[in-house]
CSV table of C-alpha atoms in Angstrom, one decimal:
chain,number,residue,atom,x,y,z
A,1,UNK,CA,136.3,-39.7,-27.2
A,2,UNK,CA,138.3,-37.2,-25.2
A,3,UNK,CA,137.2,-33.6,-25.4
A,4,UNK,CA,140.4,-32.5,-27.2
A,5,UNK,CA,139.7,-35.0,-30.0
A,6,UNK,CA,136.2,-33.7,-30.4
A,7,UNK,CA,137.4,-30.1,-30.6
A,8,UNK,CA,140.0,-31.1,-33.3
A,9,UNK,CA,137.3,-32.7,-35.4
A,10,UNK,CA,135.0,-29.8,-35.0
A,11,UNK,CA,137.8,-27.4,-35.8
A,12,UNK,CA,138.6,-29.3,-39.0
A,13,UNK,CA,135.0,-29.2,-40.2
A,14,UNK,CA,134.7,-25.5,-39.4
A,15,UNK,CA,137.9,-24.7,-41.4
A,16,UNK,CA,136.8,-26.9,-44.3
A,17,UNK,CA,134.5,-24.4,-45.9
A,18,UNK,CA,137.2,-21.7,-45.6
A,19,UNK,CA,139.8,-24.0,-47.3
A,20,UNK,CA,137.3,-24.9,-50.1
A,21,UNK,CA,136.5,-21.2,-50.7
A,22,UNK,CA,140.2,-20.3,-50.9
A,23,UNK,CA,140.8,-23.1,-53.4
A,24,UNK,CA,137.8,-22.0,-55.5
A,25,UNK,CA,139.0,-18.4,-55.4
A,26,UNK,CA,142.5,-19.4,-56.6
A,27,UNK,CA,140.9,-21.4,-59.4
A,28,UNK,CA,138.7,-18.5,-60.4
A,29,UNK,CA,141.6,-16.1,-60.4
A,30,UNK,CA,143.6,-18.4,-62.7
A,31,UNK,CA,140.6,-18.7,-65.0
A,32,UNK,CA,140.2,-14.9,-65.0
A,33,UNK,CA,143.9,-14.5,-65.9
A,34,UNK,CA,143.5,-17.0,-68.7
A,35,UNK,CA,140.4,-15.2,-70.1
A,36,UNK,CA,142.1,-11.8,-69.7
A,37,UNK,CA,145.2,-13.0,-71.5
A,38,UNK,CA,143.1,-14.4,-74.4
A,39,UNK,CA,141.1,-11.2,-74.6
A,40,UNK,CA,144.3,-9.1,-74.7
A,41,UNK,CA,145.8,-11.4,-77.4
A,42,UNK,CA,142.6,-10.9,-79.4
A,43,UNK,CA,142.8,-7.1,-79.1
A,44,UNK,CA,146.4,-7.1,-80.2
A,45,UNK,CA,145.5,-9.2,-83.2
A,46,UNK,CA,142.7,-6.7,-84.1
A,47,UNK,CA,145.1,-3.8,-83.8
A,48,UNK,CA,147.8,-5.6,-85.9
A,49,UNK,CA,145.2,-6.1,-88.6
A,50,UNK,CA,144.6,-2.3,-88.7
A,51,UNK,CA,148.3,-1.6,-89.4
A,52,UNK,CA,149.4,-0.7,-93.0
A,53,UNK,CA,150.7,-3.7,-95.1
A,54,UNK,CA,154.3,-2.6,-94.7
A,55,UNK,CA,153.9,-2.1,-90.9
A,56,UNK,CA,152.3,-5.5,-90.6
A,57,UNK,CA,155.1,-7.2,-92.6
A,58,UNK,CA,157.9,-5.4,-90.7
A,59,UNK,CA,156.3,-6.1,-87.4
A,60,UNK,CA,155.7,-9.8,-88.1
A,61,UNK,CA,159.2,-10.3,-89.3
A,62,UNK,CA,160.7,-8.6,-86.3
A,63,UNK,CA,158.5,-10.0,-83.5
A,64,UNK,CA,157.3,-13.4,-84.9
A,65,UNK,CA,160.2,-14.4,-87.1
A,66,UNK,CA,162.8,-12.8,-84.9
A,67,UNK,CA,164.7,-11.2,-87.8
A,68,UNK,CA,167.1,-8.3,-87.4
A,69,UNK,CA,166.3,-4.9,-88.8
A,70,UNK,CA,169.0,-5.4,-91.4
A,71,UNK,CA,167.5,-8.7,-92.6
A,72,UNK,CA,164.0,-7.2,-92.7
A,73,UNK,CA,165.4,-4.2,-94.7
A,74,UNK,CA,167.1,-6.5,-97.2
A,75,UNK,CA,163.9,-8.6,-97.6
A,76,UNK,CA,161.6,-5.6,-98.0
A,77,UNK,CA,164.1,-3.6,-100.2
A,78,UNK,CA,164.1,-0.6,-97.8
A,79,UNK,CA,166.6,1.0,-95.5
A,80,UNK,CA,167.2,0.0,-91.9
A,81,UNK,CA,165.9,3.4,-90.8
A,82,UNK,CA,162.7,2.8,-92.7
A,83,UNK,CA,162.3,-0.6,-90.9
A,84,UNK,CA,162.9,1.1,-87.6
A,85,UNK,CA,160.3,3.8,-88.5
A,86,UNK,CA,157.7,1.2,-89.6
A,87,UNK,CA,158.1,-0.9,-86.4
A,88,UNK,CA,158.0,2.2,-84.2
A,89,UNK,CA,154.8,3.4,-85.8
A,90,UNK,CA,153.3,-0.1,-85.5
A,91,UNK,CA,154.1,-0.3,-81.8
A,92,UNK,CA,152.9,3.2,-81.2
A,93,UNK,CA,149.6,2.5,-82.9
A,94,UNK,CA,149.0,-0.8,-81.1
A,95,UNK,CA,150.0,0.8,-77.7
A,96,UNK,CA,147.7,3.8,-78.3
A,97,UNK,CA,144.7,1.7,-79.3
A,98,UNK,CA,145.1,-0.7,-76.5
A,99,UNK,CA,145.0,2.1,-73.9
A,100,UNK,CA,141.4,2.7,-75.1
A,101,UNK,CA,140.6,-0.7,-73.7
A,102,UNK,CA,142.4,-0.1,-70.4
A,103,UNK,CA,145.2,-2.5,-71.3
């Protein structure tokens, strides 16, 4: 076997651990992102549960059911301004409480 072929083989084996480590690091970072996303979703759910009943309802209709403020106001029997206020308060509360966790 010519010397250059031997050097290529040795070079491949020397780079193999580096490649494996890089692949493992990528997998770990993906797993970390997944866990972090799940934790953040859990924290948001906890904070949504702390909202008043009216804030929860308005927030759910706005964000999960994708209804307009007018539709939410009609359904809840309140003004559009009241819906705006409820959602603003809900978002402010969630945002404020999530900053305690560094999110």
